[in-house]
GROMACS .gro file of C-alpha atoms in nm:
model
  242
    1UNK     CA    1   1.738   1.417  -0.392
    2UNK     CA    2   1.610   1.266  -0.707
    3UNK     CA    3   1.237   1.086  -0.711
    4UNK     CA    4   1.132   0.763  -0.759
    5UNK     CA    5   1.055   0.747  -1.132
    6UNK     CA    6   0.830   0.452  -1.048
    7UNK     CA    7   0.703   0.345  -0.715
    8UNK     CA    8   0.406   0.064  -0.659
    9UNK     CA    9   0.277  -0.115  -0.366
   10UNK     CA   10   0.089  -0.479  -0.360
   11UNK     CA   11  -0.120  -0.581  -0.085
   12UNK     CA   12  -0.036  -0.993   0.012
   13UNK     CA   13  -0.312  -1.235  -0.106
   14UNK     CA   14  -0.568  -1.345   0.042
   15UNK     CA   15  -0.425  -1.507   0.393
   16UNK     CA   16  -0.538  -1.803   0.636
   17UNK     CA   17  -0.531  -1.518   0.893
   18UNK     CA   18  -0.842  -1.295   0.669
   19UNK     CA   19  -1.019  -1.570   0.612
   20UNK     CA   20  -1.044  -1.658   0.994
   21UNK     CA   21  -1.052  -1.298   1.118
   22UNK     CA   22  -1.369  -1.214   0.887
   23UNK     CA   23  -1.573  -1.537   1.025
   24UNK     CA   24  -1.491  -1.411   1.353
   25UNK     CA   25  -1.586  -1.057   1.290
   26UNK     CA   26  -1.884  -1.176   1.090
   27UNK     CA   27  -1.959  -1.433   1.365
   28UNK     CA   28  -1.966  -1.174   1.663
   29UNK     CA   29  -1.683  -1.368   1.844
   30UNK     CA   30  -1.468  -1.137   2.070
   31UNK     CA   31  -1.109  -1.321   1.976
   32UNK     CA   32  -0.995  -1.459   1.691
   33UNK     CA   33  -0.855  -1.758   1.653
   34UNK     CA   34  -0.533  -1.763   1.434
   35UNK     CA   35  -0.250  -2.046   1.560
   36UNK     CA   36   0.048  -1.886   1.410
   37UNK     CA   37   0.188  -1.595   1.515
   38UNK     CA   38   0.095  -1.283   1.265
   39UNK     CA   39   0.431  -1.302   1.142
   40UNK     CA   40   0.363  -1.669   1.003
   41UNK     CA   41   0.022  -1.655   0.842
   42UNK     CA   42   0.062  -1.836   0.509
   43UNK     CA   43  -0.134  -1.748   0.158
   44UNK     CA   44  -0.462  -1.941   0.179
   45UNK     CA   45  -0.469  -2.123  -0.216
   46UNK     CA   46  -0.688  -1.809  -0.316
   47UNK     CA   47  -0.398  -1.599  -0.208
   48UNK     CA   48  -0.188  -1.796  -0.483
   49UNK     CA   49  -0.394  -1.719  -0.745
   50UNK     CA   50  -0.386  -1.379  -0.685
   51UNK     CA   51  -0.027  -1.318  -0.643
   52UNK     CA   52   0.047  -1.547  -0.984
   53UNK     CA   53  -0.187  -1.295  -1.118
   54UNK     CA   54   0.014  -0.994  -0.999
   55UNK     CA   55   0.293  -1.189  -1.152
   56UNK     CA   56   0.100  -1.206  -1.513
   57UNK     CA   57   0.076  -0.785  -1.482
   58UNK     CA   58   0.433  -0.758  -1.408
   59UNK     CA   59   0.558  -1.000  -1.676
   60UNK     CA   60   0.325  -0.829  -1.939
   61UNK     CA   61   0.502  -0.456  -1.878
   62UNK     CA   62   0.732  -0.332  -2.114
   63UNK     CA   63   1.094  -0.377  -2.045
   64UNK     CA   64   1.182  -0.054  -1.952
   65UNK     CA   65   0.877  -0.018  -1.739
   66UNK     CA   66   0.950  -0.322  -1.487
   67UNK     CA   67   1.096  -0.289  -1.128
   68UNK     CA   68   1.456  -0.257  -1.081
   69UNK     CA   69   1.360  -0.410  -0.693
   70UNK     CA   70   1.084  -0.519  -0.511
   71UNK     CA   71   1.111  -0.486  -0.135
   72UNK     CA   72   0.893  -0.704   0.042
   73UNK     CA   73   0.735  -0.686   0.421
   74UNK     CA   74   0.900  -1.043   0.631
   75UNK     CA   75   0.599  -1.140   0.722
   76UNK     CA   76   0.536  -1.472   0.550
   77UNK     CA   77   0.231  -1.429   0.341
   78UNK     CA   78   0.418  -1.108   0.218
   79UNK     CA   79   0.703  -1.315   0.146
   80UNK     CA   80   0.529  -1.546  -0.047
   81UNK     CA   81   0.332  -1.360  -0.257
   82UNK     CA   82   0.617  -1.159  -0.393
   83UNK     CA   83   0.746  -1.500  -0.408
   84UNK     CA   84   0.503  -1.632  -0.673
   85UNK     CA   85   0.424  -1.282  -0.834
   86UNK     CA   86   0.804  -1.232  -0.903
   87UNK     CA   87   0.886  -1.608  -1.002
   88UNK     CA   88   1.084  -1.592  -1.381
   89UNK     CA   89   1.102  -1.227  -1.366
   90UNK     CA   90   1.453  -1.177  -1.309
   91UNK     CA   91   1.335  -0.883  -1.064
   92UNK     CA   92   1.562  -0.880  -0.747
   93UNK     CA   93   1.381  -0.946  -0.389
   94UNK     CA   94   1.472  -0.760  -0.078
   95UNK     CA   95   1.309  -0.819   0.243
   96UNK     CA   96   1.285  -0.540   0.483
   97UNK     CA   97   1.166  -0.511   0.878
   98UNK     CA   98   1.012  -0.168   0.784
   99UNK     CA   99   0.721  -0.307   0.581
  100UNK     CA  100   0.608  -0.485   0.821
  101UNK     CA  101   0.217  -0.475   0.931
  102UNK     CA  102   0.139  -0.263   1.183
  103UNK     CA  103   0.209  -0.392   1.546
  104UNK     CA  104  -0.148  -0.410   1.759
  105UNK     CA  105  -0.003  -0.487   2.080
  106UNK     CA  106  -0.317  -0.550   2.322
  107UNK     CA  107  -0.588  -0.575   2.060
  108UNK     CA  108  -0.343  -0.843   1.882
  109UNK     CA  109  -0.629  -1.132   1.777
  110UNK     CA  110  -0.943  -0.939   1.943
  111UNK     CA  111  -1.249  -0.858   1.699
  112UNK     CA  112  -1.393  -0.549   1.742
  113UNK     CA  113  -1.672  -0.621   1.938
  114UNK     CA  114  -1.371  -0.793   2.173
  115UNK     CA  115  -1.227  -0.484   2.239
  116UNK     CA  116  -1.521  -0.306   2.328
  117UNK     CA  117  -1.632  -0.577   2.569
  118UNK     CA  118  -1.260  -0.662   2.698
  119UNK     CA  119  -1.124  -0.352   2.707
  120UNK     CA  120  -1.370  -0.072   2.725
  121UNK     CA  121  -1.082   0.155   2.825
  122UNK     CA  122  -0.859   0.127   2.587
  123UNK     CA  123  -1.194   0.103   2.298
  124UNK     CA  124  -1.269   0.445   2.456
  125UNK     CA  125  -0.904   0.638   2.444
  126UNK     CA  126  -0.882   0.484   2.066
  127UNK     CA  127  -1.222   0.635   1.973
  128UNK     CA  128  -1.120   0.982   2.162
  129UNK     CA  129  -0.770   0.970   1.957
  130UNK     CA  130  -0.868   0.779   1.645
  131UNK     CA  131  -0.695   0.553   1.422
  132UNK     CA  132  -0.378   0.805   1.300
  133UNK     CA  133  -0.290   0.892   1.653
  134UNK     CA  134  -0.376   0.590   1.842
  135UNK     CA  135  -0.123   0.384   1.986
  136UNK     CA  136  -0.243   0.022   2.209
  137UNK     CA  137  -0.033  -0.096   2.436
  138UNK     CA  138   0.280  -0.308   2.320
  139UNK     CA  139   0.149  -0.179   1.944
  140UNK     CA  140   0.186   0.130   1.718
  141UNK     CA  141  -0.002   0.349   1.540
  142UNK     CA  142  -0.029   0.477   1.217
  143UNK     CA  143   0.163   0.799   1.292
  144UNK     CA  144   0.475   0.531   1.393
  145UNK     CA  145   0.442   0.329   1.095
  146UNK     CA  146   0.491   0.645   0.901
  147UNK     CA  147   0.802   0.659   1.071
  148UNK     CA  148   0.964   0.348   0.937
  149UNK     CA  149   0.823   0.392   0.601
  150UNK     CA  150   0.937   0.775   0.529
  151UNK     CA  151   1.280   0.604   0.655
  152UNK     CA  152   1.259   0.309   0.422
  153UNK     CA  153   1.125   0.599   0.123
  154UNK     CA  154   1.374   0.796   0.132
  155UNK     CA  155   1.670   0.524   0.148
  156UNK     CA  156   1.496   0.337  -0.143
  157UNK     CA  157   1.517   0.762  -0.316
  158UNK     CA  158   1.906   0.755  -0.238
  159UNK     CA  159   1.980   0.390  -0.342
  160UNK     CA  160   1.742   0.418  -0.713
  161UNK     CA  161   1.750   0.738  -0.787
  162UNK     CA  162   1.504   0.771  -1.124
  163UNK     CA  163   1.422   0.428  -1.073
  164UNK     CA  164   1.098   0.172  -1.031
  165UNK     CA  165   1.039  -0.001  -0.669
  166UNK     CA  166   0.740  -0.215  -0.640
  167UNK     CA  167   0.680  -0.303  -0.249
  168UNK     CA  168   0.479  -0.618  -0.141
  169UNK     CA  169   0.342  -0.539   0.226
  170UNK     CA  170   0.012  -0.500   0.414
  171UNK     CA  171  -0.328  -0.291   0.339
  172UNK     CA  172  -0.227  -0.018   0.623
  173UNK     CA  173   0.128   0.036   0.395
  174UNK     CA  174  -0.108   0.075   0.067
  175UNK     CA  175  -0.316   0.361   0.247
  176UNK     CA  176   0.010   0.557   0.441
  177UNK     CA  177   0.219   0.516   0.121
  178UNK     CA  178  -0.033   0.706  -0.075
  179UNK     CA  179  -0.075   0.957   0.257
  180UNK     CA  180   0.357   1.037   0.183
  181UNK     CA  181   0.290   1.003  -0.205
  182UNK     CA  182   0.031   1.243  -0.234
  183UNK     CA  183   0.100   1.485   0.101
  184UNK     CA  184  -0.238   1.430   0.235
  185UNK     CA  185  -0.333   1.547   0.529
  186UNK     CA  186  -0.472   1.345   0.809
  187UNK     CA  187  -0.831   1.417   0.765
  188UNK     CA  188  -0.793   1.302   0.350
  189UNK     CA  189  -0.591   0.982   0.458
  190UNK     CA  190  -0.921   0.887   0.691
  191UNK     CA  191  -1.192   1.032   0.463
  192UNK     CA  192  -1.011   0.763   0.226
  193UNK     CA  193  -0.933   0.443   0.469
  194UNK     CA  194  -1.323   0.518   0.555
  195UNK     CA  195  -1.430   0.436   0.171
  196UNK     CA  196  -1.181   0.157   0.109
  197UNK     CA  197  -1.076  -0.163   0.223
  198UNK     CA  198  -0.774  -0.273  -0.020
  199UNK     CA  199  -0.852  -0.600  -0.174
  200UNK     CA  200  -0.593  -0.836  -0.129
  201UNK     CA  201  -0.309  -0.855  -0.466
  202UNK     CA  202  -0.430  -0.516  -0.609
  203UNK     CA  203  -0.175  -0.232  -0.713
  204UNK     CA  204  -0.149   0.060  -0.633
  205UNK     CA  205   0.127   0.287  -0.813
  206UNK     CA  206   0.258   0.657  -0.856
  207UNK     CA  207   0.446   0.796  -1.170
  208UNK     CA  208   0.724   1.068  -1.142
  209UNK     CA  209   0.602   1.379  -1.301
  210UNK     CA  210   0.819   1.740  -1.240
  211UNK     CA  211   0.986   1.557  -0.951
  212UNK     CA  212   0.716   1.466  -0.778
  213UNK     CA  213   0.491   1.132  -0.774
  214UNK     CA  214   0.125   1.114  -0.934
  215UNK     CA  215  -0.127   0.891  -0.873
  216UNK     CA  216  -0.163   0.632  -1.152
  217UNK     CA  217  -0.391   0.329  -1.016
  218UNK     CA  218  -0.502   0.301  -0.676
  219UNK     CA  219  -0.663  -0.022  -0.532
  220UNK     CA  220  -0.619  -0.188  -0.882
  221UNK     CA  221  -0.785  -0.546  -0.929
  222UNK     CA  222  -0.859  -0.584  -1.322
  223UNK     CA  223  -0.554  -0.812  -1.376
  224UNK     CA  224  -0.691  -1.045  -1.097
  225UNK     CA  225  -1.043  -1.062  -1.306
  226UNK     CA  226  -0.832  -1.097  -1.646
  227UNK     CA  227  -0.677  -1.373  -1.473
  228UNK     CA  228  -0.967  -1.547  -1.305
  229UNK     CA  229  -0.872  -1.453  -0.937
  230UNK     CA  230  -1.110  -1.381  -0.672
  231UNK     CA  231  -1.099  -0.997  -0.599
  232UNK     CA  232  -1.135  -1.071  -0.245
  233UNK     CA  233  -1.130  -0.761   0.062
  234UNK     CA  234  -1.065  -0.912   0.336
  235UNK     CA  235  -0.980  -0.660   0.637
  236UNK     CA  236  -0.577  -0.766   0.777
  237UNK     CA  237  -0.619  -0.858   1.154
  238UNK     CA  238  -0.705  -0.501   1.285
  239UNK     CA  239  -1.023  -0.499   1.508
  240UNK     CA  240  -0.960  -0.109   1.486
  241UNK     CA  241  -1.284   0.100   1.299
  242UNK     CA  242  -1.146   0.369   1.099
   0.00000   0.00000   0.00000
């Protein structure tokens, strides 16, 4: 099966949800307070700047190096910052279940210091596991995310082959993309989610060489300084420590 001669993944903008979650982690509150379901959390008006700054990047690539598609996670703050970034471009939008954030069943809206005071049991079997492995209650882990994204992957291979996919999703889909993207093993993929948080509208993209995908920029942010954009980091709603 051909490769990808392209493939790119944007993390939303900053959301109503990170802004809440980090004054509640930040706060030492055990639950965090977010009224919409995960699903609905909008773009916060930072979060708009950055993805029209995503949107500047795109427009300013060369013709034959722009996105064929962009597939984009249906959560809403996913939605819209594809939204905005691919406004004018012409670029087709597909929204697909598969790049959707990670599922965090019991721990849904708990900080971390909630889920070691609410649920010492389940804090304790997620520590003994860790993060790749660990699956709450009513949530997934990474390992099952992988699942739907090597699925999504390799339809995106059949359906463009030799082409360029740019996906708008979550900062867990940055980090497990590049674990498929570069074959990294479990203990890499951690030594990295350890060192980074993604910052919210950066890029991070892989280039077809000899069939297989090379890193080109990981955790990108210069066109959100170019463009006078916050470069903000704000942690997605996961009270997990990695």
């Amino acid at each position: 099966m051909e490769q990808l001669q392209w493939l790119a993944v944007v993390r939303h903008g900053l959301s109503t949800g990170n802004v809440i979650a980090e004054a509640a982690e930040t706060g030492g509150l055990e639950a965090i307070d977010i009224p919409e379901r995960d699903a609905d959390v909008p773009l916060s008006d930072t979060g708009r700047d950055q993805a029209r700054a995503v949107g500047k990047w795109l427009g300013d690539l060369a013709a034959d190096e722009r996105p064929v598609v962009a597939v984009v996670s249906p959560y809403l703050r996913t939605r819209q910052t594809a939204e905005l970034a691919l406004d004018g471009s012409g670029v087709p939008m597909v929204v697909d279940e598969r790049l959707r954030d990670r599922e965090l069943g019991i721990l849904d809206l708990l900080t971390a210091r909630g889920v070691q005071n609410r649920l010492p049991d389940e804090f304790a079997r997620r520590a003994r596991l860790g993060k790749f492995y660990y699956r709450p209650p009513g949530g997934e882990s990474w390992a099952d995310v992988l699942l739907r994204l090597r699925a999504l992957l390799r339809e995106l291979r059949e359906d463009h082959p030799g082409g360029r996919v740019v996906l708008f999703a979550h900062e867990a889909t940055v980090l497990l993309v590049r674990y498929l993207a570069e074959r990294l093993s479990e203990a890499e993929l951690m030594e990295i989610a350890h060192a980074t948080t993604v910052a919210n509208c950066s890029i991070s993209s892989w280039r077809c060489h000899d069939g297989t995908l090379r890193a080109e920029l990981f955790n990108e942010v210069g066109h959100l300084h170019a463009e006078g954009a916050p470069a903000t980091r704000q942690e997605d709603v996961d009270a997990e420590p990695v």
